[in-house]
Amino acid sequence: MTDNKSVFIKTYGCQMNVYDSERMSDTLAPLGYAAADSPESADLVILNTCHIREKAAEKVYSELGRLRVMKAARAAEGRETLIAVAGCVAQAEGEEIIARAPVVDMVFGPQTYHRLPELIDRVRAGERPAATEGQAPARPKVVETEFPLDDKFDHLAAPTETAVRSRGVTAFLTVQEGCDKFCTFCVVPYTRGSEASRPVARIVEEARRLVAAGVREITLLGQNVNAYHGTDEDGRPVGLAGLLARLSELPRLARIRYTTSHPRDLDDALIAEHAGNPKLMPYLHLPVQSGSDRILAAMNRRHTAADYLDLVARIRAARPDMALSGDFIVGFPGETDADFEATMDVVRAVDYAACFSFKYSPRPGTPAATMDGQVPEAVKSERLHRLQALIEAQQTAFAERLIGRTLPVLFDKPGRLAGQIVGRSPYLQPVAVMAPSSLIGEIADVTIEAALGHSLIGSLAGEPAAARRSA
């Protein structure tokens, strides 16, 4: 028997956090928790946090300040609200969150959210000190930030078909977590732990459930996804290329993507899979971070700019229509004007379809945070402006080169205009078309007519091929 309760989950940051939030919802559903539209209407509020971006923790504390007011107002009305902080800020800050924000009842890291039912029980089972008038009763605080020895994926509830259908025709699927690279700017090894890969059979089974519920495109997730090293049903090792080949056997699965990659782990087998697997989209996110060998060494990236450019050349030789995106950090400690110009040279050489670029900001506990040569903020801002102008010009040029071409588009939602639907090109761009909503969930050929900023406008080149409808 379950109670009728509701949960509101606010997700910060990466796609893996989106996946984790969905799985938290799946874990709570058997307990009677339905999705709430707002924190004010929820019995449980979870902030699923990210520690990658600048001032990530402060944004969480600011949100907790608002939730404190909300929780007190609900308590005055005799309604109870539990507040939880999850994810990478929770992993990094732990007890400090409880100390700075007493409104929080639970803190748990990304490796322990499968224990949510137990954590809720532990909070509710504790003795409650008397409450001050107008305030919520004080509760025991639960902090779970140890890396468990068991695999959290073994314990997660499977999403219901209704839950999957509500999430649309595209889905994320985590196949690998953690990172062993220890880039000097990055907190991931400390918040997500060492690299761990899920067994092939469990991934295929989860993908099969997603496809059965109407998902047509799956994006495989991992902090270092191309370091995937799972095992098959016979205990044999399988890399990402082998996993992609297995998933491609699912009949109704039309498209596969994966992110995020490290250049050192993109091997020949994976390049060959891009060449020979039509379900694998010709769009690859391949971060390099800097074009300066000196800065790459300081970042502990363990590759050079020439290594990266050679890899790009081999990928494009195997798949000539491949488009690339990347990540760049400007103003890393010690970065000179010459180092920055080397980064600009790499961007010009690759000619990206899209990129993410950021000013370096120190992350507590990482080696780079204490390095000499911290770059002044004004210099970082000027370099970022120049880099983003170049990237924006490349992205615009790439989109304009698609005008006149016919691309397969997977439609996933209604558009902003009456009679309009929107889908994604193979290169992840939104594509808007005037077409019937019955095409949502289908792939249709679209002739691209215009490029508007970060989206495309087109018209149907014809009805979806029968083979696509029955694929």
Coordinates of C-alpha atoms in Angstrom, one line a residue:
M1 CA 0.0 0.0 0.0
T2 CA 1.3 3.5 -0.8
D3 CA 0.5 7.0 0.2
N4 CA -0.5 9.6 -2.3
K5 CA 2.4 12.0 -2.3
S6 CA 4.2 14.2 -4.8
V7 CA 7.8 15.0 -5.6
F8 CA 9.3 18.0 -7.4
I9 CA 12.8 17.4 -8.8
K10 CA 14.9 20.4 -10.1
T11 CA 17.7 19.3 -12.3
Y12 CA 20.9 21.3 -12.8
G13 CA 23.7 20.6 -15.2
C14 CA 24.5 17.7 -17.4
Q15 CA 22.4 15.1 -19.3
M16 CA 23.5 12.5 -16.8
N17 CA 21.7 14.5 -14.1
V18 CA 18.6 14.5 -16.3
Y19 CA 18.8 10.7 -16.5
D20 CA 19.4 10.4 -12.7
S21 CA 16.4 12.6 -12.0
E22 CA 14.2 10.4 -14.1
R23 CA 15.4 7.3 -12.3
M24 CA 14.8 9.0 -9.0
S25 CA 11.2 9.5 -10.1
D26 CA 11.0 5.8 -11.1
T27 CA 12.4 4.8 -7.7
L28 CA 9.8 6.9 -5.8
A29 CA 6.8 5.9 -8.0
P30 CA 6.2 2.6 -6.1
L31 CA 6.1 4.6 -2.9
G32 CA 3.2 6.6 -4.2
Y33 CA 5.1 9.8 -5.3
A34 CA 3.7 11.4 -8.4
A35 CA 5.3 14.3 -10.2
A36 CA 4.5 17.8 -8.8
D37 CA 4.3 20.9 -11.0
S38 CA 6.1 23.1 -8.4
P39 CA 7.9 23.0 -5.1
E40 CA 4.9 24.6 -3.4
S41 CA 2.7 21.6 -4.2
A42 CA 5.3 18.9 -3.4
D43 CA 5.7 16.7 -0.3
L44 CA 9.3 16.1 -1.3
V45 CA 11.6 18.5 -3.2
I46 CA 14.9 17.3 -4.6
L47 CA 17.6 19.5 -6.0
N48 CA 19.7 17.3 -8.3
T49 CA 22.9 19.4 -8.5
C50 CA 25.9 19.8 -10.8
H51 CA 29.4 21.0 -9.6
I52 CA 30.9 21.7 -13.1
R53 CA 29.9 25.2 -13.7
E54 CA 31.0 28.4 -11.9
K55 CA 29.3 29.2 -8.6
A56 CA 27.3 26.0 -8.8
A57 CA 27.1 25.5 -5.0
E58 CA 26.1 29.1 -4.4
K59 CA 23.2 28.7 -6.8
V60 CA 22.0 25.7 -4.8
Y61 CA 22.2 27.6 -1.5
S62 CA 20.2 30.5 -3.1
E63 CA 17.5 28.0 -4.1
L64 CA 17.5 26.5 -0.6
G65 CA 16.9 30.0 0.8
R66 CA 13.7 30.2 -1.2
L67 CA 12.7 26.7 -0.2
R68 CA 13.2 27.6 3.4
V69 CA 10.5 30.3 3.2
M70 CA 8.2 27.9 1.3
K71 CA 8.7 25.1 3.8
A72 CA 7.9 27.4 6.7
A73 CA 4.7 28.6 5.0
R74 CA 3.6 25.1 4.4
A75 CA 4.4 24.1 8.0
A76 CA 2.2 27.0 9.2
E77 CA -0.6 25.4 7.2
G78 CA 0.1 22.0 8.8
R79 CA 1.7 20.5 5.6
E80 CA 5.0 18.8 5.7
T81 CA 7.8 19.1 3.1
L82 CA 11.0 17.1 2.9
I83 CA 14.0 18.9 1.2
A84 CA 16.8 16.9 -0.3
V85 CA 20.0 17.9 -2.1
A86 CA 21.4 15.3 -4.5
G87 CA 24.1 15.0 -7.1
C88 CA 27.6 16.3 -7.4
V89 CA 27.3 19.4 -5.1
A90 CA 25.9 17.0 -2.5
Q91 CA 28.8 14.7 -2.9
A92 CA 31.4 17.5 -2.7
E93 CA 29.8 19.5 0.1
G94 CA 28.2 16.8 2.3
E95 CA 27.8 17.8 5.9
E96 CA 28.5 21.5 5.0
I97 CA 25.1 21.7 3.3
I98 CA 23.4 20.6 6.5
A99 CA 25.4 23.2 8.4
R100 CA 24.7 26.1 6.1
A101 CA 21.1 25.1 5.2
P102 CA 19.3 23.5 8.1
V103 CA 16.1 23.4 6.0
V104 CA 17.7 20.4 4.2
D105 CA 16.6 16.9 5.5
M106 CA 18.7 14.7 3.2
V107 CA 22.0 15.0 1.3
F108 CA 23.0 12.1 -1.0
G109 CA 25.5 11.7 -3.8
P110 CA 24.9 10.5 -7.3
Q111 CA 25.9 6.9 -6.4
T112 CA 23.3 6.5 -3.6
Y113 CA 20.0 7.8 -5.0
H114 CA 18.8 4.2 -5.4
R115 CA 18.6 4.3 -1.6
L116 CA 16.0 7.0 -1.6
P117 CA 13.2 5.0 0.0
E118 CA 15.5 4.0 2.8
L119 CA 16.7 7.6 3.3
I120 CA 13.2 8.9 3.5
D121 CA 12.3 6.2 6.1
R122 CA 15.4 7.1 8.1
V123 CA 14.4 10.8 8.2
R124 CA 10.8 10.0 9.2
A125 CA 11.8 7.4 11.8
G126 CA 13.9 9.8 13.8
E127 CA 12.8 11.5 16.9
R128 CA 11.5 15.1 16.4
P129 CA 12.5 17.8 18.8
A130 CA 9.7 20.2 19.6
A131 CA 9.1 22.8 16.9
T132 CA 9.3 26.5 17.3
E133 CA 6.0 28.2 16.6
G134 CA 5.4 28.8 12.9
Q135 CA 8.3 26.5 11.9
A136 CA 8.5 23.0 10.7
P137 CA 9.4 20.3 13.3
A138 CA 13.2 19.7 13.4
R139 CA 14.2 16.4 11.9
P140 CA 17.2 14.2 12.0
K141 CA 19.5 14.9 9.0
V142 CA 20.6 12.1 6.7
V143 CA 23.9 12.5 4.7
E144 CA 24.8 9.6 2.3
T145 CA 27.9 10.5 0.3
E146 CA 30.0 7.3 0.5
F147 CA 30.6 5.4 -2.7
P148 CA 28.8 2.1 -2.2
L149 CA 30.4 -1.2 -3.3
D150 CA 27.2 -2.4 -4.9
D151 CA 25.9 -1.2 -8.3
K152 CA 23.1 1.3 -7.9
F153 CA 21.7 0.2 -11.2
D154 CA 21.0 -3.3 -9.7
H155 CA 18.5 -1.7 -7.3
L156 CA 16.7 0.9 -9.4
A157 CA 13.0 0.4 -10.3
A158 CA 12.3 0.0 -14.0
P159 CA 10.4 3.0 -15.4
T160 CA 6.8 2.4 -16.2
E161 CA 5.6 2.6 -19.8
T162 CA 3.5 5.6 -18.9
A163 CA 6.5 7.4 -17.4
V164 CA 8.6 6.7 -20.5
R165 CA 5.9 7.8 -22.9
S166 CA 5.6 11.1 -21.0
R167 CA 9.3 11.8 -21.6
G168 CA 9.0 11.7 -25.4
V169 CA 10.6 9.9 -28.3
T170 CA 14.2 10.5 -27.3
A171 CA 15.8 9.2 -24.1
F172 CA 19.1 9.2 -22.2
L173 CA 20.6 5.9 -21.0
T174 CA 23.6 5.9 -18.7
V175 CA 26.1 3.2 -19.6
Q176 CA 29.2 4.4 -17.8
E177 CA 30.0 6.5 -14.8
G178 CA 33.0 8.1 -13.2
C179 CA 36.4 9.0 -14.7
D180 CA 40.0 7.9 -14.1
K181 CA 41.6 10.7 -16.1
F182 CA 42.0 13.3 -13.3
C183 CA 42.1 16.4 -15.4
T184 CA 43.4 19.0 -13.0
F185 CA 40.4 21.3 -13.4
C186 CA 37.7 18.7 -13.0
V187 CA 35.8 17.5 -9.9
V188 CA 34.2 14.4 -11.6
P189 CA 36.6 11.8 -10.2
Y190 CA 35.9 13.1 -6.7
T191 CA 32.1 13.4 -7.1
R192 CA 31.3 10.4 -9.4
G193 CA 34.2 8.1 -8.6
S194 CA 36.3 5.9 -10.8
E195 CA 35.2 4.6 -14.1
A196 CA 32.5 1.9 -13.9
S197 CA 30.6 0.3 -16.8
R198 CA 27.2 -1.4 -16.8
P199 CA 26.9 -5.0 -18.2
V200 CA 25.7 -5.2 -21.8
A201 CA 22.6 -7.2 -21.0
R202 CA 21.3 -4.7 -18.5
I203 CA 21.8 -1.8 -21.0
V204 CA 20.1 -3.7 -23.8
E205 CA 17.2 -4.6 -21.6
E206 CA 16.7 -1.0 -20.5
A207 CA 17.0 0.2 -24.1
R208 CA 14.4 -2.5 -25.1
R209 CA 11.9 -1.2 -22.6
L210 CA 12.5 2.4 -23.8
V211 CA 11.9 1.4 -27.4
A212 CA 8.8 -0.6 -26.6
A213 CA 7.4 2.5 -25.0
G214 CA 7.9 4.6 -28.1
V215 CA 11.5 5.9 -27.9
R216 CA 13.1 6.2 -31.3
E217 CA 16.5 7.8 -30.3
I218 CA 18.7 7.0 -27.4
T219 CA 21.7 8.9 -26.2
L220 CA 24.2 6.8 -24.3
L221 CA 25.7 8.7 -21.4
G222 CA 28.9 8.6 -19.4
Q223 CA 31.4 11.0 -17.9
N224 CA 33.9 9.3 -20.2
V225 CA 31.5 7.2 -22.3
N226 CA 34.0 5.9 -24.9
A227 CA 35.9 4.3 -22.0
Y228 CA 33.0 1.9 -21.7
H229 CA 34.3 -1.5 -20.8
G230 CA 31.3 -3.8 -20.0
T231 CA 30.9 -7.5 -20.2
D232 CA 28.5 -9.5 -22.3
E233 CA 26.3 -12.4 -21.1
D234 CA 29.3 -14.8 -21.4
G235 CA 31.6 -12.5 -19.4
R236 CA 33.5 -11.4 -22.4
P237 CA 34.7 -7.7 -22.5
V238 CA 32.8 -5.4 -24.7
G239 CA 33.8 -1.8 -25.7
L240 CA 31.6 1.0 -26.8
A241 CA 31.7 -0.1 -30.4
G242 CA 30.4 -3.5 -29.5
L243 CA 27.7 -2.1 -27.3
L244 CA 26.6 0.2 -30.1
A245 CA 26.4 -2.8 -32.5
R246 CA 24.2 -4.7 -30.0
L247 CA 21.9 -1.8 -29.5
S248 CA 21.5 -1.3 -33.2
E249 CA 19.9 -4.7 -33.4
L250 CA 16.7 -3.3 -31.7
P251 CA 14.3 -3.0 -34.7
R252 CA 12.4 0.2 -33.7
L253 CA 15.4 2.1 -32.4
A254 CA 16.2 4.5 -35.3
R255 CA 19.0 6.6 -33.9
I256 CA 21.9 6.3 -31.4
R257 CA 24.2 9.0 -30.0
Y258 CA 26.7 9.0 -27.2
T259 CA 28.4 11.7 -25.0
T260 CA 30.8 12.7 -23.6
S261 CA 34.0 11.4 -25.1
H262 CA 37.7 11.7 -24.2
P263 CA 40.1 11.8 -27.2
R264 CA 42.4 9.2 -25.7
D265 CA 39.6 6.6 -25.6
L266 CA 38.2 7.0 -29.1
D267 CA 39.7 3.9 -30.7
D268 CA 39.8 2.4 -34.2
A269 CA 36.9 0.1 -33.5
L270 CA 34.7 3.0 -32.6
I271 CA 35.7 4.9 -35.7
A272 CA 34.9 1.9 -37.8
E273 CA 31.5 1.7 -36.1
H274 CA 30.8 5.3 -37.1
A275 CA 31.7 4.3 -40.7
G276 CA 29.5 1.2 -40.9
N277 CA 26.5 1.8 -38.5
P278 CA 23.7 3.9 -40.1
K279 CA 21.9 4.2 -36.8
L280 CA 24.9 6.0 -35.3
M281 CA 24.4 9.7 -35.9
P282 CA 27.1 11.7 -37.7
Y283 CA 27.6 14.1 -34.8
L284 CA 30.3 13.7 -32.2
H285 CA 31.0 15.7 -29.1
L286 CA 34.8 15.5 -28.7
P287 CA 36.2 17.9 -26.1
V288 CA 39.8 19.1 -26.4
Q289 CA 39.7 22.0 -23.8
S290 CA 42.8 23.8 -25.2
G291 CA 44.9 24.0 -28.3
S292 CA 48.2 24.6 -26.4
D293 CA 50.3 21.6 -25.7
R294 CA 51.7 23.4 -22.6
I295 CA 48.2 24.0 -21.2
L296 CA 47.0 20.5 -22.2
A297 CA 49.9 19.1 -20.1
A298 CA 49.0 21.3 -17.2
M299 CA 45.4 20.1 -17.5
N300 CA 46.7 16.5 -17.5
R301 CA 44.8 15.8 -20.7
R302 CA 47.5 13.4 -21.8
H303 CA 47.3 14.2 -25.5
T304 CA 48.6 17.0 -27.7
A305 CA 46.9 19.3 -30.1
A306 CA 48.4 17.3 -33.0
D307 CA 47.0 14.0 -31.5
Y308 CA 43.6 15.6 -31.4
L309 CA 43.7 16.9 -35.0
D310 CA 45.0 13.5 -36.2
L311 CA 42.0 11.9 -34.5
V312 CA 39.6 14.3 -36.1
A313 CA 41.1 13.6 -39.5
R314 CA 40.7 9.8 -39.1
I315 CA 37.1 10.2 -38.0
R316 CA 36.2 12.3 -41.0
A317 CA 38.0 10.0 -43.3
A318 CA 35.8 7.2 -42.0
R319 CA 32.6 9.3 -42.0
P320 CA 32.9 12.3 -44.3
D321 CA 29.6 13.7 -43.2
M322 CA 30.7 13.8 -39.5
A323 CA 30.1 17.1 -37.7
L324 CA 32.0 17.8 -34.5
S325 CA 31.3 19.8 -31.3
G326 CA 33.7 20.4 -28.5
D327 CA 34.5 22.0 -25.1
F328 CA 37.0 24.8 -24.5
I329 CA 38.3 26.4 -21.3
V330 CA 39.9 29.8 -21.6
G331 CA 42.1 31.4 -19.0
F332 CA 43.4 28.2 -17.4
P333 CA 46.2 29.0 -14.9
G334 CA 49.3 30.1 -16.8
E335 CA 47.6 30.5 -20.2
T336 CA 49.4 33.2 -22.2
D337 CA 48.3 35.0 -25.3
A338 CA 50.3 32.5 -27.4
D339 CA 48.5 29.6 -25.7
F340 CA 45.1 31.1 -26.4
E341 CA 46.1 31.7 -30.0
A342 CA 47.0 28.0 -30.3
T343 CA 43.4 27.3 -29.1
M344 CA 42.0 29.6 -31.8
D345 CA 44.2 27.7 -34.4
V346 CA 42.7 24.4 -33.4
V347 CA 39.1 25.8 -33.7
R348 CA 39.9 27.1 -37.2
A349 CA 41.5 23.7 -38.2
V350 CA 38.5 21.6 -37.0
D351 CA 35.7 23.9 -38.1
Y352 CA 33.1 22.9 -35.5
A353 CA 29.4 22.7 -36.0
A354 CA 28.9 23.8 -32.3
C355 CA 30.9 24.2 -29.2
F356 CA 30.7 24.9 -25.5
S357 CA 33.2 27.4 -24.1
F358 CA 33.8 28.7 -20.6
K359 CA 36.1 30.8 -18.5
Y360 CA 38.2 28.8 -16.2
S361 CA 36.9 28.9 -12.6
P362 CA 38.6 27.1 -9.7
R363 CA 36.9 24.1 -8.2
P364 CA 37.9 23.4 -4.6
G365 CA 39.9 20.3 -4.1
T366 CA 41.2 20.2 -7.7
P367 CA 44.9 20.7 -8.4
A368 CA 44.3 23.6 -10.8
A369 CA 42.7 25.6 -8.0
T370 CA 46.0 26.2 -6.3
M371 CA 48.2 26.6 -9.4
D372 CA 50.3 29.7 -9.9
G373 CA 49.5 32.1 -12.8
Q374 CA 45.7 32.5 -12.3
V375 CA 44.5 34.6 -15.2
P376 CA 42.8 38.0 -14.5
E377 CA 39.1 37.9 -15.0
A378 CA 39.1 40.7 -17.6
V379 CA 41.6 38.8 -19.7
K380 CA 39.5 35.6 -19.5
S381 CA 36.4 37.6 -20.5
E382 CA 38.2 39.1 -23.5
R383 CA 39.5 35.7 -24.7
L384 CA 36.1 34.1 -24.2
H385 CA 34.4 36.8 -26.3
R386 CA 36.9 36.3 -29.2
L387 CA 36.6 32.5 -29.0
Q388 CA 32.8 32.5 -28.9
A389 CA 32.7 34.9 -31.9
L390 CA 34.7 32.4 -33.9
I391 CA 32.6 29.5 -32.8
E392 CA 29.4 31.3 -33.6
A393 CA 30.6 32.1 -37.1
Q394 CA 31.5 28.4 -37.6
Q395 CA 28.1 27.3 -36.3
T396 CA 26.3 29.7 -38.5
A397 CA 28.3 28.7 -41.6
F398 CA 27.6 25.0 -40.9
A399 CA 23.9 25.6 -40.6
E400 CA 23.9 27.7 -43.8
R401 CA 25.7 24.9 -45.7
L402 CA 22.7 22.7 -45.0
I403 CA 20.2 25.0 -46.9
G404 CA 19.0 23.1 -49.9
R405 CA 19.9 19.7 -48.5
T406 CA 17.3 17.1 -47.6
L407 CA 17.9 15.6 -44.1
P408 CA 16.1 12.9 -42.1
V409 CA 14.4 14.6 -39.2
L410 CA 13.0 12.8 -36.1
F411 CA 10.0 14.8 -35.0
D412 CA 9.5 15.0 -31.2
K413 CA 7.1 17.8 -30.3
P414 CA 4.7 20.5 -31.5
G415 CA 6.1 23.8 -32.7
R416 CA 5.3 27.3 -31.4
L417 CA 3.1 28.0 -34.4
A418 CA -0.2 26.4 -35.2
G419 CA 0.3 23.5 -37.5
Q420 CA 4.0 23.3 -36.9
I421 CA 6.1 20.4 -35.5
V422 CA 9.7 20.4 -34.5
G423 CA 12.3 17.6 -34.7
R424 CA 16.0 17.1 -34.6
S425 CA 18.4 16.8 -37.6
P426 CA 21.2 14.2 -37.5
Y427 CA 23.3 17.1 -36.2
L428 CA 21.1 17.8 -33.2
Q429 CA 19.7 21.0 -34.6
P430 CA 16.0 21.8 -34.0
V431 CA 14.1 21.7 -37.3
A432 CA 10.7 23.4 -37.6
V433 CA 8.3 22.2 -40.3
M434 CA 4.6 22.9 -41.1
A435 CA 3.3 19.3 -40.9
P436 CA 0.6 17.2 -39.2
S437 CA 1.2 16.3 -35.5
S438 CA 0.7 12.6 -36.5
L439 CA 4.4 12.7 -37.6
I440 CA 5.6 13.2 -34.1
G441 CA 7.6 10.1 -33.3
E442 CA 8.4 9.5 -36.9
I443 CA 11.3 10.3 -39.2
A444 CA 10.6 12.2 -42.4
D445 CA 12.8 13.7 -45.1
V446 CA 12.9 17.5 -44.8
T447 CA 14.4 20.0 -47.3
I448 CA 16.1 22.7 -45.4
E449 CA 15.1 26.2 -46.5
A450 CA 16.5 28.6 -43.9
A451 CA 18.9 28.7 -41.0
L452 CA 17.8 30.9 -38.1
G453 CA 20.4 31.2 -35.3
H454 CA 20.5 27.8 -33.7
S455 CA 17.6 26.2 -35.6
L456 CA 16.6 25.3 -39.1
I457 CA 13.4 25.8 -41.1
G458 CA 12.3 23.3 -43.7
S459 CA 9.4 21.6 -45.5
L460 CA 8.5 18.0 -46.0
A461 CA 10.2 16.4 -48.9
G462 CA 7.6 13.6 -48.9
E463 CA 5.8 11.2 -46.6
P464 CA 8.0 9.1 -44.3
A465 CA 9.2 6.0 -46.1
A466 CA 7.4 2.8 -45.3
A467 CA 10.6 1.3 -44.2
R468 CA 11.1 4.1 -41.6
R469 CA 7.5 3.6 -40.3
S470 CA 8.1 -0.1 -39.8
A471 CA 11.8 0.0 -38.8

